[in-house]
mmCIF file of C-alpha atoms in Angstrom:
data_model
loop_
_atom_site.group_PDB
_atom_site.id
_atom_site.type_symbol
_atom_site.label_atom_id
_atom_site.label_comp_id
_atom_site.label_asym_id
_atom_site.label_seq_id
_atom_site.Cartn_x
_atom_site.Cartn_y
_atom_site.Cartn_z
ATOM 1 C CA UNK E 1 -0.159 0.459 0.268
ATOM 2 C CA UNK E 2 1.651 3.545 -1.232
ATOM 3 C CA UNK E 3 1.437 5.952 1.542
ATOM 4 C CA UNK E 4 0.182 9.685 0.539
ATOM 5 C CA UNK E 5 2.901 12.511 -0.605
ATOM 6 C CA UNK E 6 3.766 14.212 2.997
ATOM 7 C CA UNK E 7 3.247 11.207 5.234
ATOM 8 C CA UNK E 8 5.710 11.801 7.790
ATOM 9 C CA UNK E 9 7.270 7.978 7.723
ATOM 10 C CA UNK E 10 7.871 5.527 4.921
ATOM 11 C CA UNK E 11 7.924 2.859 8.130
ATOM 12 C CA UNK E 12 4.069 2.571 8.372
ATOM 13 C CA UNK E 13 4.274 1.053 5.032
ATOM 14 C CA UNK E 14 1.770 -1.969 4.483
ATOM 15 C CA UNK E 15 2.223 -5.821 3.538
ATOM 16 C CA UNK E 16 -0.189 -7.456 0.922
ATOM 17 C CA UNK E 17 -1.319 -9.151 3.631
ATOM 18 C CA UNK E 18 -1.781 -6.458 6.043
ATOM 19 C CA UNK E 19 -3.218 -3.773 3.213
ATOM 20 C CA UNK E 20 -5.580 -6.509 1.751
ATOM 21 C CA UNK E 21 -8.295 -6.994 5.219
ATOM 22 C CA UNK E 22 -8.036 -3.089 5.652
ATOM 23 C CA UNK E 23 -9.237 -2.386 1.699
ATOM 24 C CA UNK E 24 -11.339 -4.765 2.404
ATOM 25 C CA UNK E 25 -12.759 -3.246 5.356
ATOM 26 C CA UNK E 26 -12.754 0.236 3.696
ATOM 27 C CA UNK E 27 -14.311 -1.095 0.109
ATOM 28 C CA UNK E 28 -17.300 -2.606 2.416
ATOM 29 C CA UNK E 29 -21.117 -1.091 1.968
ATOM 30 C CA UNK E 30 -21.575 0.033 5.386
ATOM 31 C CA UNK E 31 -24.546 2.750 5.597
ATOM 32 C CA UNK E 32 -26.996 3.891 3.013
ATOM 33 C CA UNK E 33 -25.024 2.761 0.305
ATOM 34 C CA UNK E 34 -21.757 4.317 1.527
ATOM 35 C CA UNK E 35 -18.839 2.211 2.068
ATOM 36 C CA UNK E 36 -16.769 2.652 5.478
ATOM 37 C CA UNK E 37 -14.625 5.338 3.584
ATOM 38 C CA UNK E 38 -16.858 7.208 2.917
ATOM 39 C CA UNK E 39 -18.361 7.565 6.056
ATOM 40 C CA UNK E 40 -14.793 7.960 7.546
ATOM 41 C CA UNK E 41 -14.141 11.075 5.101
ATOM 42 C CA UNK E 42 -17.439 12.320 5.595
ATOM 43 C CA UNK E 43 -16.715 11.833 9.308
ATOM 44 C CA UNK E 44 -13.731 14.254 8.812
ATOM 45 C CA UNK E 45 -15.443 16.522 7.028
ATOM 46 C CA UNK E 46 -17.836 17.395 9.261
ATOM 47 C CA UNK E 47 -16.543 16.857 12.637
ATOM 48 C CA UNK E 48 -15.067 19.714 14.770
ATOM 49 C CA UNK E 49 -11.996 17.890 15.529
ATOM 50 C CA UNK E 50 -10.337 14.654 15.717
ATOM 51 C CA UNK E 51 -9.232 13.100 18.745
ATOM 52 C CA UNK E 52 -6.825 9.895 19.943
ATOM 53 C CA UNK E 53 -5.608 8.028 22.647
ATOM 54 C CA UNK E 54 -2.123 9.317 22.222
ATOM 55 C CA UNK E 55 0.366 11.603 23.500
ATOM 56 C CA UNK E 56 2.634 13.480 21.231
ATOM 57 C CA UNK E 57 5.559 12.222 22.473
ATOM 58 C CA UNK E 58 4.674 9.256 20.769
ATOM 59 C CA UNK E 59 2.475 9.840 18.118
ATOM 60 C CA UNK E 60 3.010 13.625 16.958
ATOM 61 C CA UNK E 61 4.058 13.691 13.735
ATOM 62 C CA UNK E 62 1.143 11.639 12.343
ATOM 63 C CA UNK E 63 -1.513 13.728 14.100
ATOM 64 C CA UNK E 64 0.179 16.404 12.597
ATOM 65 C CA UNK E 65 0.040 15.801 9.432
ATOM 66 C CA UNK E 66 -4.065 15.001 9.793
ATOM 67 C CA UNK E 67 -4.082 18.037 11.268
ATOM 68 C CA UNK E 68 -2.729 19.427 8.234
ATOM 69 C CA UNK E 69 -4.506 16.859 5.987
ATOM 70 C CA UNK E 70 -8.002 17.743 7.304
ATOM 71 C CA UNK E 71 -7.872 21.150 8.709
ATOM 72 C CA UNK E 72 -9.000 19.495 11.646
ATOM 73 C CA UNK E 73 -8.131 20.174 15.669
ATOM 74 C CA UNK E 74 -6.496 17.104 16.917
ATOM 75 C CA UNK E 75 -7.014 16.900 19.969
ATOM 76 C CA UNK E 76 -4.808 14.313 21.847
ATOM 77 C CA UNK E 77 -6.101 12.850 25.549
ATOM 78 C CA UNK E 78 -2.833 11.364 26.381
ATOM 79 C CA UNK E 79 -2.059 7.958 27.124
ATOM 80 C CA UNK E 80 -4.345 6.722 29.830
ATOM 81 C CA UNK E 81 -1.693 4.271 31.101
ATOM 82 C CA UNK E 82 -3.263 1.920 33.873
ATOM 83 C CA UNK E 83 -2.476 2.650 37.586
ATOM 84 C CA UNK E 84 0.325 0.109 38.442
ATOM 85 C CA UNK E 85 -0.769 -2.895 39.948
ATOM 86 C CA UNK E 86 -1.781 -2.960 44.139
ATOM 87 C CA UNK E 87 -2.207 -6.137 44.646
ATOM 88 C CA UNK E 88 -0.494 -9.586 43.222
ATOM 89 C CA UNK E 89 -1.382 -11.466 40.302
ATOM 90 C CA UNK E 90 -4.409 -14.236 41.075
ATOM 91 C CA UNK E 91 -3.081 -17.108 43.311
ATOM 92 C CA UNK E 92 -2.316 -19.937 40.689
ATOM 93 C CA UNK E 93 -0.681 -17.738 38.312
ATOM 94 C CA UNK E 94 1.586 -16.276 40.971
ATOM 95 C CA UNK E 95 2.631 -19.996 42.324
ATOM 96 C CA UNK E 96 3.357 -21.216 38.562
ATOM 97 C CA UNK E 97 5.424 -17.889 37.777
ATOM 98 C CA UNK E 98 7.219 -17.734 41.413
ATOM 99 C CA UNK E 99 9.140 -20.957 39.949
ATOM 100 C CA UNK E 100 10.666 -19.450 36.776
ATOM 101 C CA UNK E 101 14.096 -17.216 37.179
ATOM 102 C CA UNK E 102 13.642 -13.444 36.862
ATOM 103 C CA UNK E 103 12.910 -12.158 33.388
ATOM 104 C CA UNK E 104 12.574 -15.762 32.049
ATOM 105 C CA UNK E 105 9.276 -16.254 30.944
ATOM 106 C CA UNK E 106 7.614 -15.172 27.837
ATOM 107 C CA UNK E 107 3.725 -14.283 27.995
ATOM 108 C CA UNK E 108 1.699 -14.784 25.052
ATOM 109 C CA UNK E 109 -1.394 -12.848 24.215
ATOM 110 C CA UNK E 110 -3.521 -11.571 21.489
ATOM 111 C CA UNK E 111 -6.500 -10.324 22.932
ATOM 112 C CA UNK E 112 -10.051 -11.227 24.227
ATOM 113 C CA UNK E 113 -11.859 -10.666 20.606
ATOM 114 C CA UNK E 114 -9.388 -12.570 17.893
ATOM 115 C CA UNK E 115 -9.621 -16.131 17.039
ATOM 116 C CA UNK E 116 -7.271 -17.933 15.746
ATOM 117 C CA UNK E 117 -7.344 -21.071 13.186
ATOM 118 C CA UNK E 118 -6.349 -23.624 14.688
ATOM 119 C CA UNK E 119 -3.577 -24.411 12.217
ATOM 120 C CA UNK E 120 -2.088 -21.307 13.494
ATOM 121 C CA UNK E 121 -2.669 -21.562 17.045
ATOM 122 C CA UNK E 122 -0.296 -24.941 16.719
ATOM 123 C CA UNK E 123 2.022 -22.712 15.412
ATOM 124 C CA UNK E 124 2.126 -20.526 17.230
ATOM 125 C CA UNK E 125 2.416 -22.850 20.384
ATOM 126 C CA UNK E 126 5.241 -25.222 18.947
ATOM 127 C CA UNK E 127 7.359 -22.149 18.420
ATOM 128 C CA UNK E 128 7.254 -20.961 22.065
ATOM 129 C CA UNK E 129 7.833 -24.189 23.248
ATOM 130 C CA UNK E 130 11.116 -23.882 20.562
ATOM 131 C CA UNK E 131 12.455 -21.206 22.456
ATOM 132 C CA UNK E 132 12.912 -23.572 25.625
ATOM 133 C CA UNK E 133 11.892 -20.459 27.811
ATOM 134 C CA UNK E 134 8.914 -21.124 30.600
ATOM 135 C CA UNK E 135 5.403 -19.663 28.885
ATOM 136 C CA UNK E 136 2.388 -18.649 29.492
ATOM 137 C CA UNK E 137 -0.125 -18.432 25.974
ATOM 138 C CA UNK E 138 -3.597 -17.105 26.884
ATOM 139 C CA UNK E 139 -5.084 -17.635 23.752
ATOM 140 C CA UNK E 140 -8.765 -18.189 22.794
ATOM 141 C CA UNK E 141 -10.020 -21.638 21.558
ATOM 142 C CA UNK E 142 -9.302 -21.550 17.786
ATOM 143 C CA UNK E 143 -12.409 -22.088 15.244
ATOM 144 C CA UNK E 144 -13.956 -25.238 15.120
ATOM 145 C CA UNK E 145 -12.809 -26.352 19.105
ATOM 146 C CA UNK E 146 -14.401 -25.805 21.729
ATOM 147 C CA UNK E 147 -11.551 -25.691 23.932
ATOM 148 C CA UNK E 148 -7.839 -24.418 23.500
ATOM 149 C CA UNK E 149 -6.605 -27.912 24.911
ATOM 150 C CA UNK E 150 -8.279 -29.823 22.307
ATOM 151 C CA UNK E 151 -6.307 -27.606 19.469
ATOM 152 C CA UNK E 152 -2.804 -28.213 20.845
ATOM 153 C CA UNK E 153 -0.688 -30.741 19.084
ATOM 154 C CA UNK E 154 -0.591 -34.599 20.325
ATOM 155 C CA UNK E 155 1.033 -35.159 23.217
ATOM 156 C CA UNK E 156 2.031 -31.466 23.385
ATOM 157 C CA UNK E 157 0.468 -30.345 26.660
ATOM 158 C CA UNK E 158 2.416 -33.486 28.664
ATOM 159 C CA UNK E 159 5.787 -32.802 27.182
ATOM 160 C CA UNK E 160 5.859 -29.617 27.920
ATOM 161 C CA UNK E 161 5.696 -30.678 32.278
ATOM 162 C CA UNK E 162 4.476 -27.495 33.582
ATOM 163 C CA UNK E 163 7.261 -25.029 31.323
ATOM 164 C CA UNK E 164 4.384 -23.851 29.336
ATOM 165 C CA UNK E 165 1.073 -23.403 29.814
ATOM 166 C CA UNK E 166 -1.767 -22.408 27.225
ATOM 167 C CA UNK E 167 -5.201 -21.172 29.516
ATOM 168 C CA UNK E 168 -7.986 -20.330 27.177
ATOM 169 C CA UNK E 169 -9.747 -18.136 29.306
ATOM 170 C CA UNK E 170 -9.076 -14.210 30.694
ATOM 171 C CA UNK E 171 -5.922 -13.750 32.756
ATOM 172 C CA UNK E 172 -4.788 -10.513 34.675
ATOM 173 C CA UNK E 173 -2.408 -9.168 31.818
ATOM 174 C CA UNK E 174 -1.611 -6.143 33.642
ATOM 175 C CA UNK E 175 -0.441 -8.331 36.960
ATOM 176 C CA UNK E 176 0.843 -10.630 34.816
ATOM 177 C CA UNK E 177 3.001 -8.440 32.969
ATOM 178 C CA UNK E 178 4.631 -6.557 36.084
ATOM 179 C CA UNK E 179 5.971 -9.922 37.317
ATOM 180 C CA UNK E 180 9.131 -10.364 37.897
ATOM 181 C CA UNK E 181 9.429 -13.649 36.191
ATOM 182 C CA UNK E 182 8.231 -11.930 32.998
ATOM 183 C CA UNK E 183 10.640 -10.949 30.793
ATOM 184 C CA UNK E 184 9.039 -10.968 27.378
ATOM 185 C CA UNK E 185 5.498 -10.303 25.939
ATOM 186 C CA UNK E 186 4.273 -11.209 22.808
ATOM 187 C CA UNK E 187 1.256 -8.926 21.518
ATOM 188 C CA UNK E 188 -1.292 -8.264 19.018
ATOM 189 C CA UNK E 189 -1.136 -4.671 19.445
ATOM 190 C CA UNK E 190 -4.293 -4.083 20.301
ATOM 191 C CA UNK E 191 -4.667 -0.421 21.594
ATOM 192 C CA UNK E 192 -4.383 -0.793 25.540
ATOM 193 C CA UNK E 193 -2.168 -3.862 24.780
ATOM 194 C CA UNK E 194 0.074 -1.317 23.139
ATOM 195 C CA UNK E 195 0.666 1.128 25.908
ATOM 196 C CA UNK E 196 0.886 -1.790 28.381
ATOM 197 C CA UNK E 197 3.739 -3.163 26.958
ATOM 198 C CA UNK E 198 5.696 0.618 26.916
ATOM 199 C CA UNK E 199 5.074 0.799 30.670
ATOM 200 C CA UNK E 200 6.282 -2.443 31.698
ATOM 201 C CA UNK E 201 9.734 -3.809 31.876
ATOM 202 C CA UNK E 202 9.348 -6.884 29.234
ATOM 203 C CA UNK E 203 10.931 -7.197 25.629
ATOM 204 C CA UNK E 204 8.271 -7.042 23.162
ATOM 205 C CA UNK E 205 7.635 -9.374 20.043
ATOM 206 C CA UNK E 206 4.621 -7.982 17.782
ATOM 207 C CA UNK E 207 2.312 -10.748 15.997
ATOM 208 C CA UNK E 208 -0.301 -8.252 15.012
ATOM 209 C CA UNK E 209 -3.725 -9.795 13.358
ATOM 210 C CA UNK E 210 -6.192 -7.332 11.698
ATOM 211 C CA UNK E 211 -6.545 -3.256 11.615
ATOM 212 C CA UNK E 212 -5.046 -0.807 13.785
ATOM 213 C CA UNK E 213 -2.792 -3.665 15.227
ATOM 214 C CA UNK E 214 -0.460 -3.753 11.992
ATOM 215 C CA UNK E 215 0.189 0.391 12.469
ATOM 216 C CA UNK E 216 1.026 -0.136 16.481
ATOM 217 C CA UNK E 217 3.335 -3.231 15.537
ATOM 218 C CA UNK E 218 5.312 -1.098 13.111
ATOM 219 C CA UNK E 219 4.892 1.857 15.598
ATOM 220 C CA UNK E 220 6.756 -0.168 18.600
ATOM 221 C CA UNK E 221 9.122 -2.157 15.868
ATOM 222 C CA UNK E 222 9.695 1.127 13.395
ATOM 223 C CA UNK E 223 9.678 3.825 14.700
ATOM 224 C CA UNK E 224 10.357 3.648 18.210
ATOM 225 C CA UNK E 225 12.390 0.217 17.873
ATOM 226 C CA UNK E 226 11.215 -1.402 20.939
ATOM 227 C CA UNK E 227 9.828 -4.461 19.771
ATOM 228 C CA UNK E 228 10.528 -7.013 17.060
ATOM 229 C CA UNK E 229 8.404 -8.129 14.852
ATOM 230 C CA UNK E 230 7.930 -11.718 14.054
ATOM 231 C CA UNK E 231 8.507 -12.147 10.325
ATOM 232 C CA UNK E 232 5.255 -13.497 7.811
ATOM 233 C CA UNK E 233 4.530 -14.736 4.233
ATOM 234 C CA UNK E 234 3.986 -11.835 1.995
ATOM 235 C CA UNK E 235 1.025 -12.748 0.572
ATOM 236 C CA UNK E 236 -1.078 -14.479 3.144
ATOM 237 C CA UNK E 237 0.574 -13.493 6.585
ATOM 238 C CA UNK E 238 1.485 -16.881 7.630
ATOM 239 C CA UNK E 239 4.152 -17.326 9.858
ATOM 240 C CA UNK E 240 5.756 -20.718 11.506
ATOM 241 C CA UNK E 241 6.798 -22.217 14.567
ATOM 242 C CA UNK E 242 10.692 -21.156 13.387
ATOM 243 C CA UNK E 243 9.026 -17.276 13.124
ATOM 244 C CA UNK E 244 7.679 -17.206 16.579
ATOM 245 C CA UNK E 245 10.829 -18.771 18.042
ATOM 246 C CA UNK E 246 13.405 -16.240 15.988
ATOM 247 C CA UNK E 247 11.794 -13.318 17.001
ATOM 248 C CA UNK E 248 11.394 -14.584 21.112
ATOM 249 C CA UNK E 249 15.013 -15.004 20.925
ATOM 250 C CA UNK E 250 16.279 -11.894 19.043
ATOM 251 C CA UNK E 251 15.020 -10.090 22.034
ATOM 252 C CA UNK E 252 15.669 -12.234 25.087
ATOM 253 C CA UNK E 253 19.281 -13.720 24.357
ATOM 254 C CA UNK E 254 21.718 -12.159 26.778
ATOM 255 C CA UNK E 255 23.593 -9.298 25.051
ATOM 256 C CA UNK E 256 22.250 -9.567 21.913
ATOM 257 C CA UNK E 257 22.727 -6.430 19.908
ATOM 258 C CA UNK E 258 19.499 -6.353 18.505
ATOM 259 C CA UNK E 259 17.814 -7.368 22.103
ATOM 260 C CA UNK E 260 20.436 -4.606 23.743
ATOM 261 C CA UNK E 261 18.815 -1.807 21.279
ATOM 262 C CA UNK E 262 15.277 -2.321 21.797
ATOM 263 C CA UNK E 263 15.770 -2.921 25.731
ATOM 264 C CA UNK E 264 17.763 0.436 26.095
ATOM 265 C CA UNK E 265 15.132 2.187 23.689
ATOM 266 C CA UNK E 266 12.211 0.684 25.960
ATOM 267 C CA UNK E 267 13.402 1.680 28.821
ATOM 268 C CA UNK E 268 13.965 5.176 27.696
ATOM 269 C CA UNK E 269 10.257 5.354 26.288
ATOM 270 C CA UNK E 270 9.042 3.906 29.980
ATOM 271 C CA UNK E 271 10.351 6.848 31.154
ATOM 272 C CA UNK E 272 9.258 9.255 28.955
ATOM 273 C CA UNK E 273 5.409 7.764 29.569
ATOM 274 C CA UNK E 274 5.633 7.260 33.278
ATOM 275 C CA UNK E 275 7.533 11.167 33.873
ATOM 276 C CA UNK E 276 5.326 12.991 36.710
ATOM 277 C CA UNK E 277 2.132 14.924 35.514
ATOM 278 C CA UNK E 278 2.137 13.665 31.783
ATOM 279 C CA UNK E 279 -0.767 12.223 32.410
ATOM 280 C CA UNK E 280 -2.360 14.925 34.035
ATOM 281 C CA UNK E 281 -1.174 17.332 31.867
ATOM 282 C CA UNK E 282 -2.780 16.073 29.021
ATOM 283 C CA UNK E 283 -6.408 15.236 30.234
ATOM 284 C CA UNK E 284 -6.362 19.069 31.460
ATOM 285 C CA UNK E 285 -5.723 20.392 27.805
ATOM 286 C CA UNK E 286 -7.846 18.190 26.788
ATOM 287 C CA UNK E 287 -11.249 19.161 28.731
ATOM 288 C CA UNK E 288 -9.392 22.862 28.231
ATOM 289 C CA UNK E 289 -9.983 22.085 24.363
ATOM 290 C CA UNK E 290 -13.087 20.834 24.414
ATOM 291 C CA UNK E 291 -14.694 23.669 26.159
ATOM 292 C CA UNK E 292 -13.113 25.898 23.516
ATOM 293 C CA UNK E 293 -14.714 24.178 21.025
ATOM 294 C CA UNK E 294 -18.518 24.511 22.879
ATOM 295 C CA UNK E 295 -17.694 28.000 22.668
ATOM 296 C CA UNK E 296 -16.011 28.535 19.067
ATOM 297 C CA UNK E 297 -16.514 25.019 16.825
ATOM 298 C CA UNK E 298 -14.645 26.798 14.303
ATOM 299 C CA UNK E 299 -12.168 28.337 15.115
ATOM 300 C CA UNK E 300 -8.807 26.592 13.805
ATOM 301 C CA UNK E 301 -6.456 24.769 15.909
ATOM 302 C CA UNK E 302 -3.353 22.789 15.733
ATOM 303 C CA UNK E 303 -2.555 19.373 17.282
ATOM 304 C CA UNK E 304 -2.360 19.153 21.022
#
């Protein structure tokens, strides 16, 4: 997918397997014979302002671009980071995670909505197994399966012997990411997970599945350089267990060049996002700008 002239970065250029489903969504009939793209552009044209949950430190150039393209105020509400956990993770996970060394566990979660195909789930968990590291994978049962257990390769659960867990239910992600033994987070790059990955110390591997997740993944891996993306086949996005294993090893190997680079960048960005008053300053400004709009809705405004 080609980027429009003046777009602030070439790093968000999409692969074929990423662009295709986005184009399908954009060109699909959505409302009164209008496509989703038509509705989106009409909204941009007729609105008084565009608002995002982000901050200029992370996505400022892209927000400035939207301001220039659409001539609208772009209001930023800040990253809205979750508060640090004040209690412990659920007892069964605390006991399991507590049995491993600091920073050694790989935690994998692809969100509460996305469902993998059975073959995709198998490649993913086999890749996790191939790393030789302990892992916790929180994944929904794949299509055609009642439980996640029935989708696992034959003998897989028995072979792990407690070193790895594939869980089909909900987990306390914020608590797990903050646990000392968790050293790597494989994420689909949903909105909340993207911010949570930045505010924790884990190494980050990205495996986006659809739409905005592709852009979030590129923001982390290419712009901020705090993550490594799982390599995938260009035409359909297929990945193998070797691809998963390779990405995890790249960030988890001791003293590796890539691992050290993303760790250092991650630390810097965490300091930026957790700096005192960042959240409150954005929220105060956001509320003030909304108040200003009610008084003068068509007054031109810059990104803030």
